[in-house]
Amino acid sequence: MSRYIVAVDGSGAAQSAVRWIADVTDPSTDTVWLVTVAELLGDLPSTAEARLLEARSLLLRRHPTLEVTTDLVGGGTVHGIVLEGTAGDVLVLGGRQRHRFIGALRGRVAERVVAEARTPVMVVPEERVDEVGPVVVGVDGQSGVAALAYAAAFAARWRRELVLVRAWQSPSTTTPFGNVYFEGDLSSWEHAADLQVEAALHAVDAAHPDVPVLGRARRGSPGRVLLREAASASAVVVGRRHRSSLTGLIAGSVGETLMHETHVPALIVPPNAVLPAALDRPTH
């Protein structure tokens, strides 16, 4: 059985996350654990419990036999969610795209959870576009091995095509006069990207021979490239590389770009995440 941990806070973004779980979960293979954190002054336990019951009712209306548990935890929001998330296979959060500045003032909870989580985090946009397209994954030799495994597993579970995308750019250096880009031999950089895509294709074919898979190398910044390629995807998957040791944020990362700008669910996978066997099989 695979377990999804879903953070619920009463916001529209959290409701979107619960609706996404209702769309993708399979009662015969999945369980759902709804978690809320009573941290804010004046947030009575009864209010927090009501949030959980509302989310639970929504899931059970769609899936009467689904195993759904609820948990109300105290303490800091980020610490509470991250700690509870270790008990599951995937942690699911809602993402508030329209309120990026307000989110920063409130402590950027979603970004901090993604940066600190030891399990993959699925960030579901508040204004999610319900797509049935492929699963798109960013291919990155440094942080993308675990992301590729999760992307292939979800493509198999949902019976979707898998699209591997490697963004590449010509190297640059910073000088007192600005950035200098080395454009001399673009073909070599493109060829290196093609080789990475080819290696990833072979890895997916070996692990999931029944999953249709395509590979693409695209010139451009990873965030911009993935936003374009995943515009009609079921989900987009990236590895987590960057994290600030001072703030615990992922500021400037590809994951942050996707969290705030894509309208499809974005799965951000820590580099040391190990795909559980329960996720590595198709649903009914």
mmCIF file of C-alpha atoms in Angstrom:
data_model
loop_
_atom_site.group_PDB
_atom_site.id
_atom_site.type_symbol
_atom_site.label_atom_id
_atom_site.label_comp_id
_atom_site.label_asym_id
_atom_site.label_seq_id
_atom_site.Cartn_x
_atom_site.Cartn_y
_atom_site.Cartn_z
ATOM 1 C CA MET A 1 0.000 0.000 0.000
ATOM 2 C CA SER A 2 1.260 3.479 -0.856
ATOM 3 C CA ARG A 3 0.546 6.326 1.542
ATOM 4 C CA TYR A 4 -0.069 9.958 0.649
ATOM 5 C CA ILE A 5 0.327 12.539 3.413
ATOM 6 C CA VAL A 6 -1.832 15.574 2.604
ATOM 7 C CA ALA A 7 -1.375 18.882 4.447
ATOM 8 C CA VAL A 8 -4.696 20.653 5.026
ATOM 9 C CA ASP A 9 -4.973 24.289 6.171
ATOM 10 C CA GLY A 10 -8.407 25.402 5.016
ATOM 11 C CA SER A 11 -7.096 27.420 2.062
ATOM 12 C CA GLY A 12 -8.203 27.109 -1.528
ATOM 13 C CA ALA A 13 -4.784 25.698 -2.348
ATOM 14 C CA ALA A 14 -5.187 22.903 0.198
ATOM 15 C CA GLN A 15 -8.637 22.119 -1.167
ATOM 16 C CA SER A 16 -7.084 21.810 -4.617
ATOM 17 C CA ALA A 17 -4.567 19.328 -3.192
ATOM 18 C CA VAL A 18 -7.360 17.227 -1.676
ATOM 19 C CA ARG A 19 -9.284 17.235 -4.953
ATOM 20 C CA TRP A 20 -6.142 16.116 -6.783
ATOM 21 C CA ILE A 21 -5.741 13.205 -4.378
ATOM 22 C CA ALA A 22 -9.363 12.282 -4.995
ATOM 23 C CA ASP A 23 -8.639 12.226 -8.731
ATOM 24 C CA VAL A 24 -5.502 10.055 -8.641
ATOM 25 C CA THR A 25 -5.857 7.752 -5.646
ATOM 26 C CA ASP A 26 -6.817 4.093 -5.944
ATOM 27 C CA PRO A 27 -8.575 2.681 -2.847
ATOM 28 C CA SER A 28 -7.247 -0.794 -3.617
ATOM 29 C CA THR A 29 -3.602 0.282 -3.432
ATOM 30 C CA ASP A 30 -3.451 3.654 -1.649
ATOM 31 C CA THR A 31 -4.094 5.148 1.766
ATOM 32 C CA VAL A 32 -4.404 8.839 2.619
ATOM 33 C CA TRP A 33 -3.341 10.567 5.825
ATOM 34 C CA LEU A 34 -4.737 14.092 6.253
ATOM 35 C CA VAL A 35 -2.658 16.352 8.494
ATOM 36 C CA THR A 36 -3.306 19.847 9.813
ATOM 37 C CA VAL A 37 -1.188 21.970 12.133
ATOM 38 C CA ALA A 38 -2.859 24.118 14.811
ATOM 39 C CA GLU A 39 -0.223 26.841 15.085
ATOM 40 C CA LEU A 40 -1.947 30.164 14.569
ATOM 41 C CA LEU A 41 -3.215 32.097 17.573
ATOM 42 C CA GLY A 42 -6.951 31.627 17.822
ATOM 43 C CA ASP A 43 -6.986 28.506 15.657
ATOM 44 C CA LEU A 44 -9.076 26.350 17.963
ATOM 45 C CA PRO A 45 -8.723 22.567 17.870
ATOM 46 C CA SER A 46 -12.367 22.366 16.834
ATOM 47 C CA THR A 47 -11.654 24.555 13.797
ATOM 48 C CA ALA A 48 -8.684 22.432 12.810
ATOM 49 C CA GLU A 49 -10.694 19.242 13.282
ATOM 50 C CA ALA A 50 -13.440 20.661 11.075
ATOM 51 C CA ARG A 51 -10.894 21.191 8.290
ATOM 52 C CA LEU A 52 -9.840 17.575 8.522
ATOM 53 C CA LEU A 53 -13.405 16.263 8.561
ATOM 54 C CA GLU A 54 -14.336 18.338 5.511
ATOM 55 C CA ALA A 55 -11.367 16.994 3.554
ATOM 56 C CA ARG A 56 -12.052 13.446 4.705
ATOM 57 C CA SER A 57 -15.702 13.703 3.651
ATOM 58 C CA LEU A 58 -14.704 14.896 0.180
ATOM 59 C CA LEU A 59 -12.413 11.906 -0.305
ATOM 60 C CA LEU A 60 -14.924 9.379 0.984
ATOM 61 C CA ARG A 61 -17.680 10.737 -1.235
ATOM 62 C CA ARG A 62 -15.464 9.904 -4.211
ATOM 63 C CA HIS A 63 -14.008 6.692 -2.777
ATOM 64 C CA PRO A 64 -16.179 5.138 -0.033
ATOM 65 C CA THR A 65 -13.698 2.294 0.565
ATOM 66 C CA LEU A 66 -10.583 4.483 0.726
ATOM 67 C CA GLU A 67 -8.620 4.248 3.970
ATOM 68 C CA VAL A 68 -8.393 7.841 5.257
ATOM 69 C CA THR A 69 -6.878 8.820 8.605
ATOM 70 C CA THR A 70 -6.593 12.288 10.134
ATOM 71 C CA ASP A 71 -4.096 13.879 12.472
ATOM 72 C CA LEU A 72 -4.010 17.228 14.282
ATOM 73 C CA VAL A 73 -0.498 18.193 15.342
ATOM 74 C CA GLY A 74 0.871 21.142 17.286
ATOM 75 C CA GLY A 75 4.058 23.153 16.976
ATOM 76 C CA GLY A 76 5.484 25.033 14.027
ATOM 77 C CA THR A 77 3.803 24.520 10.683
ATOM 78 C CA VAL A 78 6.902 23.663 8.673
ATOM 79 C CA HIS A 79 8.378 21.330 11.289
ATOM 80 C CA GLY A 80 5.029 19.633 11.846
ATOM 81 C CA ILE A 81 4.384 19.002 8.161
ATOM 82 C CA VAL A 82 7.922 17.806 7.451
ATOM 83 C CA LEU A 83 7.863 15.467 10.449
ATOM 84 C CA GLU A 84 4.494 13.991 9.532
ATOM 85 C CA GLY A 85 5.593 13.678 5.913
ATOM 86 C CA THR A 86 8.297 11.169 6.801
ATOM 87 C CA ALA A 87 5.551 8.634 7.544
ATOM 88 C CA GLY A 88 4.369 8.602 3.936
ATOM 89 C CA ASP A 89 5.573 7.911 0.426
ATOM 90 C CA VAL A 90 4.614 11.323 -0.987
ATOM 91 C CA LEU A 91 3.779 14.559 0.838
ATOM 92 C CA VAL A 92 1.090 16.648 -0.882
ATOM 93 C CA LEU A 93 0.713 20.423 -0.445
ATOM 94 C CA GLY A 94 -1.357 23.125 -2.043
ATOM 95 C CA GLY A 95 0.549 25.931 -3.768
ATOM 96 C CA ARG A 96 -0.664 29.541 -3.667
ATOM 97 C CA GLN A 97 0.528 30.982 -6.962
ATOM 98 C CA ARG A 98 -1.400 34.243 -6.930
ATOM 99 C CA HIS A 99 -0.053 35.356 -3.565
ATOM 100 C CA ARG A 100 3.700 34.962 -3.925
ATOM 101 C CA PHE A 101 4.502 38.230 -2.093
ATOM 102 C CA ILE A 102 1.981 37.551 0.652
ATOM 103 C CA GLY A 103 3.356 34.037 0.948
ATOM 104 C CA ALA A 104 6.822 35.456 1.517
ATOM 105 C CA LEU A 105 5.513 37.661 4.314
ATOM 106 C CA ARG A 106 3.879 34.638 5.936
ATOM 107 C CA GLY A 107 7.076 32.636 5.967
ATOM 108 C CA ARG A 108 6.936 30.814 2.614
ATOM 109 C CA VAL A 109 5.668 27.631 4.217
ATOM 110 C CA ALA A 110 5.435 25.570 1.018
ATOM 111 C CA GLU A 111 8.959 26.480 -0.096
ATOM 112 C CA ARG A 112 10.419 25.694 3.311
ATOM 113 C CA VAL A 113 8.619 22.359 3.487
ATOM 114 C CA VAL A 114 9.904 21.415 0.032
ATOM 115 C CA ALA A 115 13.445 22.435 0.991
ATOM 116 C CA GLU A 116 13.473 20.457 4.243
ATOM 117 C CA ALA A 117 11.359 17.415 3.356
ATOM 118 C CA ARG A 118 13.038 14.035 3.207
ATOM 119 C CA THR A 119 10.244 12.615 1.062
ATOM 120 C CA PRO A 120 9.084 13.846 -2.363
ATOM 121 C CA VAL A 121 6.614 16.737 -2.218
ATOM 122 C CA MET A 122 3.785 17.139 -4.713
ATOM 123 C CA VAL A 123 2.776 20.808 -4.903
ATOM 124 C CA VAL A 124 -0.714 21.153 -6.371
ATOM 125 C CA PRO A 125 -1.505 24.623 -7.781
ATOM 126 C CA GLU A 126 -4.445 26.485 -6.319
ATOM 127 C CA GLU A 127 -5.659 27.059 -9.875
ATOM 128 C CA ARG A 128 -4.855 23.585 -11.153
ATOM 129 C CA VAL A 129 -5.580 22.797 -14.777
ATOM 130 C CA ASP A 130 -6.938 19.257 -14.980
ATOM 131 C CA GLU A 131 -4.827 17.747 -17.741
ATOM 132 C CA VAL A 132 -4.502 14.159 -18.948
ATOM 133 C CA GLY A 133 -1.245 14.673 -20.809
ATOM 134 C CA PRO A 134 2.116 13.023 -20.188
ATOM 135 C CA VAL A 135 4.252 13.048 -17.087
ATOM 136 C CA VAL A 136 7.160 15.399 -17.794
ATOM 137 C CA VAL A 137 10.465 15.035 -15.945
ATOM 138 C CA GLY A 138 13.555 17.189 -15.961
ATOM 139 C CA VAL A 139 16.682 15.171 -16.740
ATOM 140 C CA ASP A 140 19.619 16.317 -14.626
ATOM 141 C CA GLY A 141 22.692 14.231 -13.955
ATOM 142 C CA GLN A 142 23.276 15.795 -10.534
ATOM 143 C CA SER A 143 19.852 15.604 -8.944
ATOM 144 C CA GLY A 144 17.624 13.849 -11.434
ATOM 145 C CA VAL A 145 18.166 10.131 -10.789
ATOM 146 C CA ALA A 146 15.559 9.898 -8.033
ATOM 147 C CA ALA A 147 13.231 12.251 -9.920
ATOM 148 C CA LEU A 148 13.411 10.018 -12.997
ATOM 149 C CA ALA A 149 12.483 6.945 -10.946
ATOM 150 C CA TYR A 150 9.428 8.664 -9.435
ATOM 151 C CA ALA A 151 8.333 10.125 -12.762
ATOM 152 C CA ALA A 152 8.486 6.725 -14.458
ATOM 153 C CA ALA A 153 6.578 5.126 -11.589
ATOM 154 C CA PHE A 154 3.768 7.690 -11.757
ATOM 155 C CA ALA A 155 3.586 7.422 -15.541
ATOM 156 C CA ALA A 156 3.151 3.661 -15.126
ATOM 157 C CA ARG A 157 0.534 4.062 -12.357
ATOM 158 C CA TRP A 158 -1.511 6.585 -14.304
ATOM 159 C CA ARG A 159 -0.890 4.908 -17.677
ATOM 160 C CA ARG A 160 0.553 8.081 -19.153
ATOM 161 C CA GLU A 161 3.325 8.760 -21.610
ATOM 162 C CA LEU A 162 6.606 9.858 -20.021
ATOM 163 C CA VAL A 163 8.502 12.778 -21.546
ATOM 164 C CA LEU A 164 12.147 13.300 -20.569
ATOM 165 C CA VAL A 165 13.370 16.869 -20.970
ATOM 166 C CA ARG A 166 16.983 17.987 -20.726
ATOM 167 C CA ALA A 167 17.468 21.753 -20.752
ATOM 168 C CA TRP A 168 20.899 22.929 -21.782
ATOM 169 C CA GLN A 169 22.664 26.270 -21.995
ATOM 170 C CA SER A 170 26.038 27.415 -23.217
ATOM 171 C CA PRO A 171 28.413 27.963 -20.286
ATOM 172 C CA SER A 172 28.964 31.460 -18.949
ATOM 173 C CA THR A 173 31.127 33.324 -16.498
ATOM 174 C CA THR A 174 30.604 36.504 -14.519
ATOM 175 C CA THR A 175 32.966 39.411 -15.108
ATOM 176 C CA PRO A 176 33.024 43.023 -13.863
ATOM 177 C CA PHE A 177 31.397 43.896 -17.191
ATOM 178 C CA GLY A 178 28.542 41.390 -16.891
ATOM 179 C CA ASN A 179 27.949 37.774 -17.872
ATOM 180 C CA VAL A 180 30.003 36.364 -20.729
ATOM 181 C CA TYR A 181 28.563 33.393 -22.654
ATOM 182 C CA PHE A 182 30.779 30.932 -24.487
ATOM 183 C CA GLU A 183 28.965 30.376 -27.767
ATOM 184 C CA GLY A 184 31.916 28.872 -29.645
ATOM 185 C CA ASP A 185 30.883 25.220 -29.844
ATOM 186 C CA LEU A 186 27.164 24.943 -29.206
ATOM 187 C CA SER A 187 26.986 21.587 -30.976
ATOM 188 C CA SER A 188 29.127 19.944 -28.289
ATOM 189 C CA TRP A 189 26.831 21.129 -25.498
ATOM 190 C CA GLU A 190 23.767 20.015 -27.426
ATOM 191 C CA HIS A 191 25.393 16.636 -28.058
ATOM 192 C CA ALA A 192 26.130 16.218 -24.346
ATOM 193 C CA ALA A 193 22.470 16.936 -23.566
ATOM 194 C CA ASP A 194 21.374 14.393 -26.177
ATOM 195 C CA LEU A 195 23.605 11.763 -24.574
ATOM 196 C CA GLN A 196 22.043 12.397 -21.162
ATOM 197 C CA VAL A 197 18.573 12.014 -22.633
ATOM 198 C CA GLU A 198 19.592 8.786 -24.375
ATOM 199 C CA ALA A 199 20.968 7.338 -21.132
ATOM 200 C CA ALA A 200 17.756 8.251 -19.305
ATOM 201 C CA LEU A 201 15.667 6.632 -22.054
ATOM 202 C CA HIS A 202 17.576 3.372 -21.663
ATOM 203 C CA ALA A 203 17.107 3.472 -17.881
ATOM 204 C CA VAL A 204 13.343 3.945 -18.189
ATOM 205 C CA ASP A 205 13.013 1.236 -20.848
ATOM 206 C CA ALA A 206 14.802 -1.215 -18.565
ATOM 207 C CA ALA A 207 12.667 -0.427 -15.512
ATOM 208 C CA HIS A 208 9.296 0.172 -17.227
ATOM 209 C CA PRO A 209 9.238 -1.430 -20.682
ATOM 210 C CA ASP A 210 5.481 -0.877 -20.962
ATOM 211 C CA VAL A 211 5.658 2.908 -20.454
ATOM 212 C CA PRO A 212 5.768 4.905 -23.707
ATOM 213 C CA VAL A 213 8.625 7.378 -23.390
ATOM 214 C CA LEU A 214 10.019 10.265 -25.402
ATOM 215 C CA GLY A 215 13.202 12.269 -24.885
ATOM 216 C CA ARG A 216 13.905 15.893 -25.761
ATOM 217 C CA ALA A 217 16.898 18.194 -25.382
ATOM 218 C CA ARG A 218 15.931 21.865 -25.410
ATOM 219 C CA ARG A 219 18.115 24.939 -25.236
ATOM 220 C CA GLY A 220 17.161 27.379 -22.497
ATOM 221 C CA SER A 221 16.981 27.785 -18.752
ATOM 222 C CA PRO A 222 15.601 24.663 -17.024
ATOM 223 C CA GLY A 223 12.680 26.478 -15.415
ATOM 224 C CA ARG A 224 11.505 28.129 -18.636
ATOM 225 C CA VAL A 225 11.987 24.977 -20.699
ATOM 226 C CA LEU A 226 10.045 22.792 -18.268
ATOM 227 C CA LEU A 227 7.221 25.314 -17.995
ATOM 228 C CA ARG A 228 6.772 25.152 -21.770
ATOM 229 C CA GLU A 229 7.098 21.383 -22.058
ATOM 230 C CA ALA A 230 4.740 20.707 -19.125
ATOM 231 C CA ALA A 231 2.000 23.149 -20.110
ATOM 232 C CA SER A 232 -0.463 20.295 -20.770
ATOM 233 C CA ALA A 233 1.125 17.606 -18.592
ATOM 234 C CA SER A 234 -0.521 15.478 -15.921
ATOM 235 C CA ALA A 235 2.407 16.402 -13.676
ATOM 236 C CA VAL A 236 5.951 17.722 -13.888
ATOM 237 C CA VAL A 237 8.776 16.159 -11.864
ATOM 238 C CA VAL A 238 12.153 17.643 -10.936
ATOM 239 C CA GLY A 239 14.954 16.781 -8.580
ATOM 240 C CA ARG A 240 15.762 19.066 -5.687
ATOM 241 C CA ARG A 241 19.268 20.405 -5.794
ATOM 242 C CA HIS A 242 19.491 23.898 -4.329
ATOM 243 C CA ARG A 243 18.803 24.715 -0.705
ATOM 244 C CA SER A 244 19.922 27.640 1.409
ATOM 245 C CA SER A 245 21.548 26.475 4.627
ATOM 246 C CA LEU A 246 20.598 29.760 6.278
ATOM 247 C CA THR A 247 16.918 29.994 5.417
ATOM 248 C CA GLY A 248 15.939 26.488 4.377
ATOM 249 C CA LEU A 249 14.442 27.884 1.175
ATOM 250 C CA ILE A 250 14.859 26.830 -2.442
ATOM 251 C CA ALA A 251 15.009 30.408 -3.713
ATOM 252 C CA GLY A 252 15.978 30.645 -7.353
ATOM 253 C CA SER A 253 15.644 26.923 -8.011
ATOM 254 C CA VAL A 254 13.785 25.185 -10.813
ATOM 255 C CA GLY A 255 11.441 23.742 -8.200
ATOM 256 C CA GLU A 256 10.482 27.192 -6.958
ATOM 257 C CA THR A 257 9.823 28.391 -10.500
ATOM 258 C CA LEU A 258 7.484 25.466 -11.112
ATOM 259 C CA MET A 259 5.756 25.862 -7.743
ATOM 260 C CA HIS A 260 4.772 29.435 -8.554
ATOM 261 C CA GLU A 261 4.227 29.422 -12.298
ATOM 262 C CA THR A 262 2.989 26.054 -13.526
ATOM 263 C CA HIS A 263 -0.694 25.142 -13.480
ATOM 264 C CA VAL A 264 -0.084 21.404 -13.214
ATOM 265 C CA PRO A 265 1.044 19.482 -10.107
ATOM 266 C CA ALA A 266 4.807 19.627 -9.556
ATOM 267 C CA LEU A 267 6.662 16.824 -7.769
ATOM 268 C CA ILE A 268 9.972 17.900 -6.221
ATOM 269 C CA VAL A 269 12.150 14.927 -5.294
ATOM 270 C CA PRO A 270 15.055 15.042 -2.799
ATOM 271 C CA PRO A 271 18.285 13.607 -4.230
ATOM 272 C CA ASN A 272 18.425 10.754 -1.711
ATOM 273 C CA ALA A 273 14.763 9.716 -2.012
ATOM 274 C CA VAL A 274 14.261 5.988 -2.583
ATOM 275 C CA LEU A 275 11.220 4.913 -4.580
ATOM 276 C CA PRO A 276 9.059 2.630 -2.383
ATOM 277 C CA ALA A 277 7.922 -0.626 -3.927
ATOM 278 C CA ALA A 278 4.284 0.317 -3.310
ATOM 279 C CA LEU A 279 4.518 3.201 -5.776
ATOM 280 C CA ASP A 280 6.356 1.224 -8.410
ATOM 281 C CA ARG A 281 3.333 -0.571 -9.828
ATOM 282 C CA PRO A 282 0.255 0.423 -11.859
ATOM 283 C CA THR A 283 -3.069 1.157 -10.166
ATOM 284 C CA HIS A 284 -6.228 -0.652 -11.159
#
